[in-house]
XYZ file of C-alpha atoms in Angstrom:
584
model
C 93.798 -7.486 62.175
C 91.811 -10.720 61.812
C 88.173 -11.737 62.199
C 88.516 -12.021 65.979
C 89.766 -8.435 66.144
C 86.895 -7.340 63.879
C 84.385 -8.934 66.244
C 86.046 -7.185 69.194
C 85.960 -3.767 67.511
C 82.321 -4.295 66.519
C 81.357 -4.778 70.158
C 82.461 -8.313 70.973
C 79.662 -9.757 73.079
C 76.792 -7.280 72.813
C 73.149 -6.770 71.883
C 73.717 -8.077 68.345
C 74.956 -11.442 69.638
C 72.092 -11.736 72.128
C 69.472 -11.040 69.449
C 70.787 -13.493 66.866
C 71.295 -16.143 69.561
C 67.661 -15.748 70.623
C 66.289 -15.859 67.069
C 68.444 -18.671 65.737
C 67.815 -20.870 68.757
C 64.035 -20.659 68.465
C 64.464 -23.465 65.964
C 66.297 -25.543 68.538
C 63.371 -25.094 70.905
C 60.989 -26.723 68.452
C 63.597 -29.377 67.703
C 63.285 -30.516 71.320
C 59.491 -30.485 71.053
C 59.507 -32.365 67.734
C 62.026 -34.978 68.822
C 60.002 -36.244 71.759
C 56.503 -36.110 70.287
C 56.779 -39.813 69.622
C 56.946 -40.429 73.386
C 53.313 -39.266 73.630
C 52.208 -40.531 70.219
C 53.590 -43.951 71.163
C 51.593 -44.345 74.382
C 49.422 -47.475 74.257
C 46.169 -46.897 76.200
C 44.481 -49.881 77.831
C 42.394 -51.828 75.343
C 40.196 -54.882 75.159
C 39.718 -57.243 72.275
C 36.655 -57.256 70.011
C 35.770 -60.447 68.104
C 33.012 -61.413 65.717
C 30.535 -63.787 67.384
C 29.140 -66.882 65.670
C 26.397 -69.426 66.266
C 28.768 -72.231 67.238
C 30.400 -70.598 70.305
C 29.490 -68.564 73.284
C 30.969 -65.035 73.051
C 32.523 -63.836 76.268
C 32.146 -60.214 77.421
C 34.726 -58.088 75.619
C 35.967 -56.322 78.745
C 36.972 -59.381 80.723
C 40.692 -59.144 79.948
C 42.520 -55.907 79.194
C 45.468 -55.635 76.806
C 45.031 -59.173 75.508
C 45.495 -59.999 71.831
C 42.931 -62.816 71.863
C 39.906 -63.951 73.845
C 38.963 -67.443 75.046
C 35.836 -69.109 73.665
C 33.865 -72.318 74.167
C 32.121 -74.401 71.506
C 29.799 -77.366 71.715
C 32.118 -79.799 69.940
C 35.600 -78.393 70.507
C 37.911 -77.864 73.439
C 38.285 -74.345 74.821
C 40.375 -72.150 72.539
C 41.085 -68.541 71.632
C 39.819 -66.155 69.010
C 42.024 -63.490 67.488
C 40.889 -59.900 67.710
C 39.458 -58.219 64.633
C 39.477 -54.781 66.277
C 40.396 -53.153 69.562
C 38.403 -50.967 71.877
C 40.744 -48.443 73.544
C 40.018 -46.755 76.840
C 41.220 -43.464 78.290
C 41.304 -39.878 76.990
C 44.672 -39.981 75.163
C 44.522 -39.772 71.370
C 47.765 -41.392 70.266
C 49.096 -42.894 67.063
C 48.976 -46.335 68.656
C 45.273 -45.838 69.355
C 44.213 -44.252 66.051
C 46.000 -46.842 63.891
C 45.549 -49.785 66.346
C 49.285 -50.490 66.483
C 49.155 -53.205 69.124
C 49.700 -56.954 69.309
C 51.171 -58.139 66.000
C 51.759 -54.513 64.945
C 53.388 -53.316 68.161
C 56.829 -53.362 66.465
C 55.811 -50.315 64.416
C 56.310 -47.972 67.390
C 60.032 -48.678 67.597
C 60.364 -48.745 63.816
C 58.851 -45.260 63.424
C 61.236 -43.885 66.066
C 64.210 -45.489 64.304
C 63.039 -43.996 60.996
C 62.958 -40.577 62.651
C 66.515 -41.040 63.950
C 67.658 -42.098 60.469
C 66.288 -38.803 59.172
C 68.196 -37.038 61.924
C 71.455 -38.609 60.738
C 70.816 -37.612 57.129
C 69.989 -34.070 58.248
C 73.196 -33.701 60.240
C 75.350 -34.910 57.345
C 73.610 -32.877 54.628
C 73.510 -29.673 56.703
C 77.284 -29.642 57.049
C 77.795 -29.955 53.295
C 75.076 -27.434 52.413
C 76.354 -24.981 55.010
C 79.764 -24.882 53.368
C 78.345 -24.717 49.844
C 75.452 -22.213 50.017
C 75.914 -20.632 53.442
C 74.809 -21.196 57.009
C 71.791 -18.862 56.834
C 70.151 -20.419 53.764
C 70.762 -23.902 55.125
C 69.184 -23.037 58.457
C 66.144 -21.447 56.768
C 65.653 -24.508 54.566
C 65.622 -26.948 57.486
C 63.354 -24.725 59.592
C 60.791 -24.846 56.772
C 61.224 -28.616 56.352
C 60.677 -29.225 60.076
C 57.598 -27.004 60.289
C 55.878 -28.341 57.159
C 56.660 -31.952 58.116
C 55.001 -31.479 61.503
C 51.935 -29.965 59.862
C 51.787 -32.773 57.303
C 52.119 -35.427 60.017
C 48.988 -34.068 61.705
C 46.936 -35.142 58.670
C 48.452 -38.618 58.242
C 45.790 -41.120 57.089
C 47.808 -44.183 58.157
C 50.989 -45.126 59.952
C 53.029 -45.428 56.756
C 52.463 -41.760 55.877
C 53.107 -40.821 59.496
C 56.435 -42.709 59.433
C 57.468 -40.835 56.270
C 56.615 -37.522 57.946
C 58.646 -38.490 61.001
C 61.648 -39.139 58.731
C 61.448 -35.578 57.407
C 60.904 -34.269 60.937
C 64.151 -35.988 61.907
C 65.785 -34.530 58.786
C 64.733 -31.031 59.857
C 65.916 -31.536 63.420
C 69.355 -32.736 62.318
C 69.756 -29.884 59.860
C 68.769 -27.202 62.362
C 70.997 -28.568 65.125
C 74.048 -28.315 62.858
C 73.307 -25.149 60.864
C 71.957 -22.955 63.677
C 74.860 -23.805 65.966
C 77.472 -22.942 63.327
C 75.651 -19.763 62.272
C 75.570 -18.391 65.814
C 78.990 -19.642 66.900
C 80.824 -17.736 64.167
C 79.470 -14.395 65.443
C 80.734 -14.922 68.994
C 84.155 -13.978 70.390
C 86.279 -16.923 71.515
C 85.695 -16.244 75.212
C 81.909 -16.419 74.872
C 81.569 -19.323 72.471
C 80.957 -21.967 75.189
C 77.787 -20.006 76.034
C 76.200 -21.141 72.774
C 76.249 -24.779 73.911
C 74.606 -24.237 77.319
C 71.603 -22.082 76.316
C 68.641 -24.294 77.382
C 66.629 -23.955 74.162
C 66.281 -27.751 73.826
C 65.068 -27.999 77.409
C 62.517 -25.253 76.840
C 61.205 -27.210 73.868
C 60.876 -30.422 75.896
C 59.105 -28.512 78.687
C 56.686 -26.928 76.200
C 55.987 -30.373 74.793
C 55.185 -31.686 78.281
C 52.825 -28.748 78.911
C 50.912 -28.917 75.640
C 50.710 -32.695 75.564
C 49.018 -32.442 78.964
C 46.650 -29.724 77.751
C 45.804 -31.171 74.311
C 46.292 -34.952 74.764
C 46.016 -35.373 70.995
C 48.989 -36.268 68.787
C 47.522 -34.548 65.724
C 47.002 -31.239 67.524
C 50.502 -31.450 69.016
C 52.104 -31.844 65.583
C 49.971 -29.084 64.101
C 50.761 -26.629 66.891
C 54.491 -27.406 66.792
C 54.621 -26.883 63.022
C 52.669 -23.625 63.152
C 54.828 -22.219 65.955
C 57.982 -23.242 64.113
C 56.962 -21.095 61.130
C 57.133 -18.022 63.398
C 60.908 -18.236 63.147
C 60.932 -17.797 59.355
C 60.331 -13.989 59.253
C 62.574 -13.501 62.301
C 65.490 -15.188 60.518
C 65.596 -12.298 58.041
C 66.980 -10.150 60.880
C 69.926 -12.554 61.172
C 72.750 -11.980 58.646
C 74.823 -14.652 56.969
C 77.893 -15.858 58.871
C 80.654 -13.237 58.716
C 83.332 -15.915 58.495
C 81.589 -17.714 55.622
C 81.116 -14.455 53.693
C 84.790 -13.556 54.156
C 86.282 -16.882 53.075
C 83.917 -17.087 50.073
C 84.910 -13.620 48.855
C 81.597 -11.792 49.475
C 83.468 -8.789 50.833
C 80.743 -6.140 50.433
C 78.131 -8.266 52.218
C 80.644 -9.091 54.938
C 81.476 -5.395 55.398
C 77.764 -4.573 55.681
C 77.439 -7.290 58.336
C 80.316 -5.787 60.344
C 78.690 -2.347 60.164
C 75.341 -3.799 61.265
C 76.999 -5.601 64.158
C 78.754 -2.433 65.324
C 75.574 -0.374 64.992
C 73.467 -2.827 67.009
C 76.180 -2.986 69.673
C 76.362 0.805 69.915
C 79.861 1.026 68.458
C 81.221 3.265 65.670
C 81.915 1.808 62.247
C 84.986 -0.412 62.235
C 87.910 1.143 60.401
C 89.738 -0.921 57.796
C 87.033 -3.602 57.912
C 87.092 -4.048 54.131
C 90.877 -4.410 54.038
C 90.786 -6.993 56.827
C 88.051 -9.021 55.145
C 89.923 -8.929 51.847
C 93.058 -10.132 53.616
C 91.142 -13.019 55.201
C 89.800 -14.008 51.782
C 93.250 -13.894 50.160
C 94.791 -15.945 52.961
C 92.022 -18.519 52.730
C 92.414 -18.674 48.966
C 96.153 -19.275 49.245
C 95.605 -21.854 51.970
C 93.140 -23.767 49.785
C 95.586 -23.747 46.878
C 98.493 -24.981 48.973
C 96.761 -27.100 51.548
C 96.483 -30.828 51.514
C 93.044 -32.329 50.978
C 92.082 -34.205 54.129
C 89.780 -37.217 54.307
C 88.345 -39.438 57.027
C 91.514 -41.530 56.793
C 93.355 -38.678 58.493
C 91.371 -39.113 61.717
C 92.481 -42.738 62.047
C 96.190 -42.245 61.460
C 98.646 -42.205 63.124
C 97.722 -44.429 66.072
C 97.606 -41.533 68.556
C 94.910 -39.838 66.459
C 93.116 -43.114 65.750
C 92.927 -43.855 69.473
C 91.281 -40.502 70.159
C 88.844 -41.018 67.272
C 87.800 -44.480 68.457
C 87.317 -43.277 72.034
C 85.328 -40.209 70.992
C 83.070 -42.237 68.698
C 82.461 -44.694 71.517
C 81.555 -41.827 73.885
C 79.025 -40.404 71.450
C 77.600 -43.848 70.668
C 77.125 -44.855 74.314
C 75.705 -41.470 75.395
C 73.249 -41.400 72.514
C 72.131 -44.973 73.181
C 71.465 -44.347 76.870
C 70.045 -40.817 76.516
C 67.567 -41.590 73.750
C 66.831 -45.031 75.165
C 65.583 -43.448 78.389
C 63.889 -40.565 76.566
C 61.889 -42.703 74.146
C 61.001 -45.165 76.923
C 59.788 -42.528 79.375
C 56.132 -43.477 78.767
C 56.836 -47.010 80.050
C 58.218 -45.847 83.406
C 56.127 -45.532 86.549
C 54.620 -42.197 87.515
C 52.843 -39.405 85.686
C 53.989 -39.222 82.069
C 53.744 -35.439 81.793
C 55.650 -34.807 85.018
C 58.340 -37.283 83.968
C 58.832 -35.548 80.605
C 59.012 -32.133 82.260
C 61.607 -33.334 84.764
C 63.535 -35.015 81.961
C 63.942 -31.611 80.364
C 64.657 -29.333 83.319
C 66.875 -31.475 85.569
C 69.902 -31.219 83.312
C 69.820 -27.418 82.878
C 71.709 -26.262 86.012
C 74.321 -29.017 85.672
C 74.939 -28.337 81.979
C 75.352 -24.642 82.689
C 77.744 -25.443 85.532
C 80.104 -27.079 83.032
C 80.805 -23.579 81.671
C 82.627 -23.028 84.985
C 83.997 -26.490 85.773
C 85.564 -26.984 82.331
C 87.893 -24.070 83.001
C 88.303 -24.685 86.737
C 88.998 -28.418 87.068
C 89.330 -29.456 83.448
C 87.348 -31.595 81.030
C 88.214 -34.965 82.539
C 87.044 -34.165 86.075
C 83.957 -32.421 84.691
C 82.779 -35.507 82.776
C 83.976 -38.508 84.786
C 81.831 -38.044 87.957
C 78.635 -37.753 85.900
C 79.380 -40.914 83.930
C 79.969 -42.766 87.205
C 76.684 -41.319 88.531
C 74.789 -42.549 85.462
C 76.456 -45.972 85.773
C 75.492 -46.254 89.435
C 71.878 -45.334 88.690
C 71.702 -47.911 85.897
C 72.988 -50.637 88.211
C 70.499 -49.499 90.849
C 67.648 -49.826 88.332
C 68.789 -53.362 87.513
C 68.690 -54.345 91.190
C 65.278 -52.759 91.751
C 63.813 -54.394 88.652
C 64.921 -57.798 89.957
C 63.678 -57.231 93.514
C 60.563 -55.031 93.357
C 59.779 -54.502 89.663
C 58.923 -51.233 87.928
C 58.513 -48.504 90.535
C 58.798 -44.775 91.118
C 62.324 -45.281 92.411
C 63.389 -46.683 89.038
C 61.883 -43.624 87.376
C 63.851 -41.283 89.640
C 67.109 -43.168 89.064
C 66.481 -43.191 85.312
C 66.011 -39.420 85.239
C 69.181 -38.912 87.300
C 71.091 -41.245 84.966
C 69.882 -39.314 81.933
C 70.963 -36.041 83.554
C 74.442 -37.434 84.172
C 74.679 -38.638 80.572
C 73.550 -35.266 79.241
C 76.138 -33.356 81.278
C 78.972 -35.706 80.303
C 77.925 -35.455 76.654
C 78.018 -31.656 76.886
C 81.613 -31.792 78.167
C 82.663 -34.373 75.582
C 81.442 -32.172 72.721
C 83.784 -29.377 73.787
C 86.600 -31.763 74.698
C 86.459 -33.619 71.391
C 86.754 -30.445 69.320
C 89.827 -29.409 71.312
C 91.643 -32.698 70.755
C 91.820 -32.340 66.974
C 93.655 -29.812 64.789
C 91.694 -27.341 62.685
C 92.319 -29.175 59.412
C 90.457 -32.325 60.515
C 88.252 -30.986 63.317
C 85.126 -30.974 61.156
C 85.823 -34.532 59.989
C 86.235 -35.747 63.559
C 83.000 -34.063 64.628
C 81.218 -35.640 61.678
C 82.497 -39.109 62.606
C 81.431 -38.743 66.241
C 78.061 -37.331 65.230
C 77.472 -40.210 62.827
C 78.252 -42.700 65.599
C 75.661 -40.978 67.795
C 73.022 -41.062 65.040
C 73.595 -44.760 64.362
C 73.191 -45.335 68.086
C 70.003 -43.254 68.052
C 68.572 -45.517 65.354
C 69.395 -48.590 67.448
C 68.188 -47.107 70.754
C 64.439 -47.903 70.312
C 65.398 -51.472 69.387
C 67.987 -52.218 72.094
C 66.383 -50.218 74.945
C 62.823 -51.415 75.520
C 61.429 -50.727 78.988
C 58.029 -52.194 78.139
C 59.183 -55.758 77.401
C 62.877 -55.972 78.428
C 63.549 -53.533 81.253
C 66.261 -55.569 82.989
C 68.136 -56.227 79.759
C 67.826 -52.556 78.776
C 69.475 -51.316 81.951
C 72.122 -54.035 81.674
C 73.060 -52.817 78.196
C 73.246 -49.227 79.423
C 75.374 -50.161 82.429
C 77.785 -52.164 80.263
C 78.346 -49.315 77.820
C 78.748 -46.734 80.601
C 81.235 -48.880 82.544
C 83.552 -49.037 79.534
C 82.952 -45.344 78.876
C 84.115 -44.363 82.378
C 87.433 -46.139 81.818
C 87.938 -44.559 78.392
C 87.494 -41.047 79.782
C 90.611 -41.551 81.874
C 92.627 -42.386 78.742
C 91.972 -39.076 76.982
C 94.525 -36.236 77.372
C 93.392 -33.129 79.238
C 92.950 -29.955 77.141
C 92.287 -27.396 79.858
C 94.052 -24.108 79.088
C 95.529 -25.318 75.804
C 95.496 -23.549 72.454
C 93.618 -25.334 69.686
C 96.090 -27.148 67.389
C 96.010 -26.215 63.700
C 97.937 -29.099 62.124
C 97.958 -32.859 62.593
C 101.579 -33.020 63.747
C 100.782 -30.589 66.541
C 98.652 -33.164 68.397
C 101.493 -35.346 69.641
C 103.785 -32.381 70.282
C 101.177 -30.579 72.353
C 100.627 -33.635 74.518
C 104.388 -34.132 74.786
C 104.903 -30.639 76.170
C 102.091 -31.071 78.706
C 103.401 -34.492 79.755
C 106.880 -33.054 80.251
C 105.467 -30.279 82.418
C 103.629 -32.781 84.600
C 106.726 -34.974 84.885
C 108.932 -32.110 86.032
C 106.367 -30.964 88.596
C 105.666 -34.471 89.891
C 106.444 -35.486 93.516
C 108.725 -38.270 92.210
C 110.860 -35.721 90.384
C 110.970 -33.386 93.414
C 111.995 -36.294 95.643
C 114.936 -37.051 93.377
C 116.042 -33.438 93.547
C 115.875 -33.318 97.342
C 117.727 -36.611 97.711
C 120.702 -35.169 95.860
C 120.131 -36.781 92.466
C 120.979 -33.600 90.617
C 121.542 -34.909 87.130
C 117.890 -35.492 86.390
C 117.552 -33.237 83.379
C 114.882 -33.069 80.716
C 115.165 -32.343 77.043
C 112.668 -32.229 74.208
C 113.823 -30.862 70.858
C 111.863 -28.572 68.523
C 112.626 -28.840 64.854
C 110.055 -27.071 62.696
C 110.658 -24.224 60.283
C 107.197 -22.812 61.017
C 107.574 -22.918 64.779
C 108.414 -19.235 64.970
C 104.905 -18.443 63.748
C 103.165 -20.661 66.288
C 102.469 -18.438 69.245
C 100.464 -21.153 70.965
C 103.468 -23.480 71.086
C 105.745 -20.761 72.347
C 103.240 -20.158 75.130
C 103.248 -23.861 75.984
C 107.037 -23.947 76.156
C 106.998 -20.787 78.280
C 104.411 -22.431 80.531
C 106.632 -25.482 81.085
C 109.743 -23.395 81.712
C 107.790 -21.189 84.107
C 106.599 -24.267 85.981
C 110.135 -25.592 86.228
C 111.573 -22.278 87.371
C 108.848 -21.906 89.945
C 109.515 -25.418 91.248
C 113.263 -24.700 91.418
C 112.649 -21.430 93.229
C 110.435 -23.126 95.802
C 113.013 -25.865 96.383
C 115.776 -23.245 96.698
C 113.838 -21.336 99.333
C 113.127 -24.560 101.209
C 116.835 -25.442 101.246
C 117.785 -21.997 102.538
C 115.184 -22.268 105.279
C 116.830 -25.509 106.423
C 120.191 -23.775 106.686
C 121.621 -25.257 103.502
C 123.138 -22.960 100.906
C 122.757 -23.519 97.197
C 125.748 -24.628 95.261
C 126.370 -24.987 91.559
C 125.826 -28.720 91.956
C 122.266 -28.126 93.165
C 121.174 -26.079 90.188
C 119.824 -27.605 87.036
C 119.010 -26.519 83.536
C 115.874 -27.680 81.795
C 115.620 -27.517 78.055
C 112.022 -27.920 77.016
C 111.704 -28.311 73.294
C 109.356 -30.029 70.888
C 110.220 -32.054 67.817
C 107.488 -31.645 65.196
């Protein structure tokens, strides 16, 4: 019995899993809210310039020209010129950071800089959460970052200047990154294999974005929004004490008694009797993990870039994450510069992707990862090109807004598929390293997004950059091997062998191969050799070999029936043997 069997005996997918999923993902809800607060705080209301009058020039009315960083003036002995503004008079009801700290004209760059600082905090949070989660546990790590996020939001509400606000946004990003990593791992390790994809499609992020749209409309004050988000986030702290530490982490770290208590709690909440031999199973898991650590090789980031087959996958996956992050956050942070009602646009930005992301739970298993992601990347590419054409012909319009939201939805869905696909392409021993590399690429892209994607000043160039990245991305998707229905590899040398078996199966079932058989070319055999002393213990590989042999036998049987139907009888010359083996 292993941990998967323990989860099954304790109820599998039951009330316990639903409760901890709901509690742990409250934090993700306020991550979505916190992430996009800068889209409201960064709105620049209309303003007019205020200057100090003097006896030697005639002061013009201050409301003649809106959103101008200087005003013209006339003097008795000088040609007409301009006076720089000493202050700005903002109009409209919105209380934003740009308004309170007068971040316009020569200080307009601060908006993008603050957003980039936030995304830098996000990257640090993602990296540190992974290390802390392994060292002190998933639960403590998640609690720490929930507190950091909540207190940082509350502190930001009392910022006296933009420098303090920028520092608070860094720690908000730190909290978001930490929660996204720690809460996902904490919940995932309590779910049976069959139900684990459910943890990635729960729309907690979307709920947070929708709540942000609602309360930004109701409050229209960046300070109140930060304060409310921080206060609501603290609600999760007492609820987290109902969530136990990860069973898997407790087992591999040797905390057997706590792990046994967690199994009993899980069974009790799911209405199941106490699991027999739970302690013995947990002790066995600990001993196996201990032996594996003593014997196992220490892997580094160099192992995800060698050999070339692994390096190719790593480069492609990092590019996917980089391009999706650039386009997704570029559109998200620029939503206030698009035509239409800001609050409606933010709400639609959150809810449009929900049904399509949830549909990937079905399409991933039905048509595979490649066909689930590729159409949405092409959709996003087409919308980006459409925005370029419209910007050239008619300028910023509602149609551009609609196409931008559709493009972002396509990017979000493709990103959802890529996250699952990427984890399946790597063996267990380097899977965490590969995820860390891809995640880092996305965070670097997130830092660059407010700089490269600027709808206010460079809309055409912004959509051109997005279209260029997505065009390359669509081609790269076609180069990745499909993982539908495959067992997760455990070792590095299983990557090539797994793909070799699948390629051999496709070759044997191909129309070209069948045509050769029917034309009488009967010596078209296939052979792949397995040489691995541990192969007998690899059930997944035996299943793959059985799958290929089954496919071949089925193809032969169909051809045999077809020949008999045409009045031809089978002879020894028409029968073939197929030896499907793998050399590891």
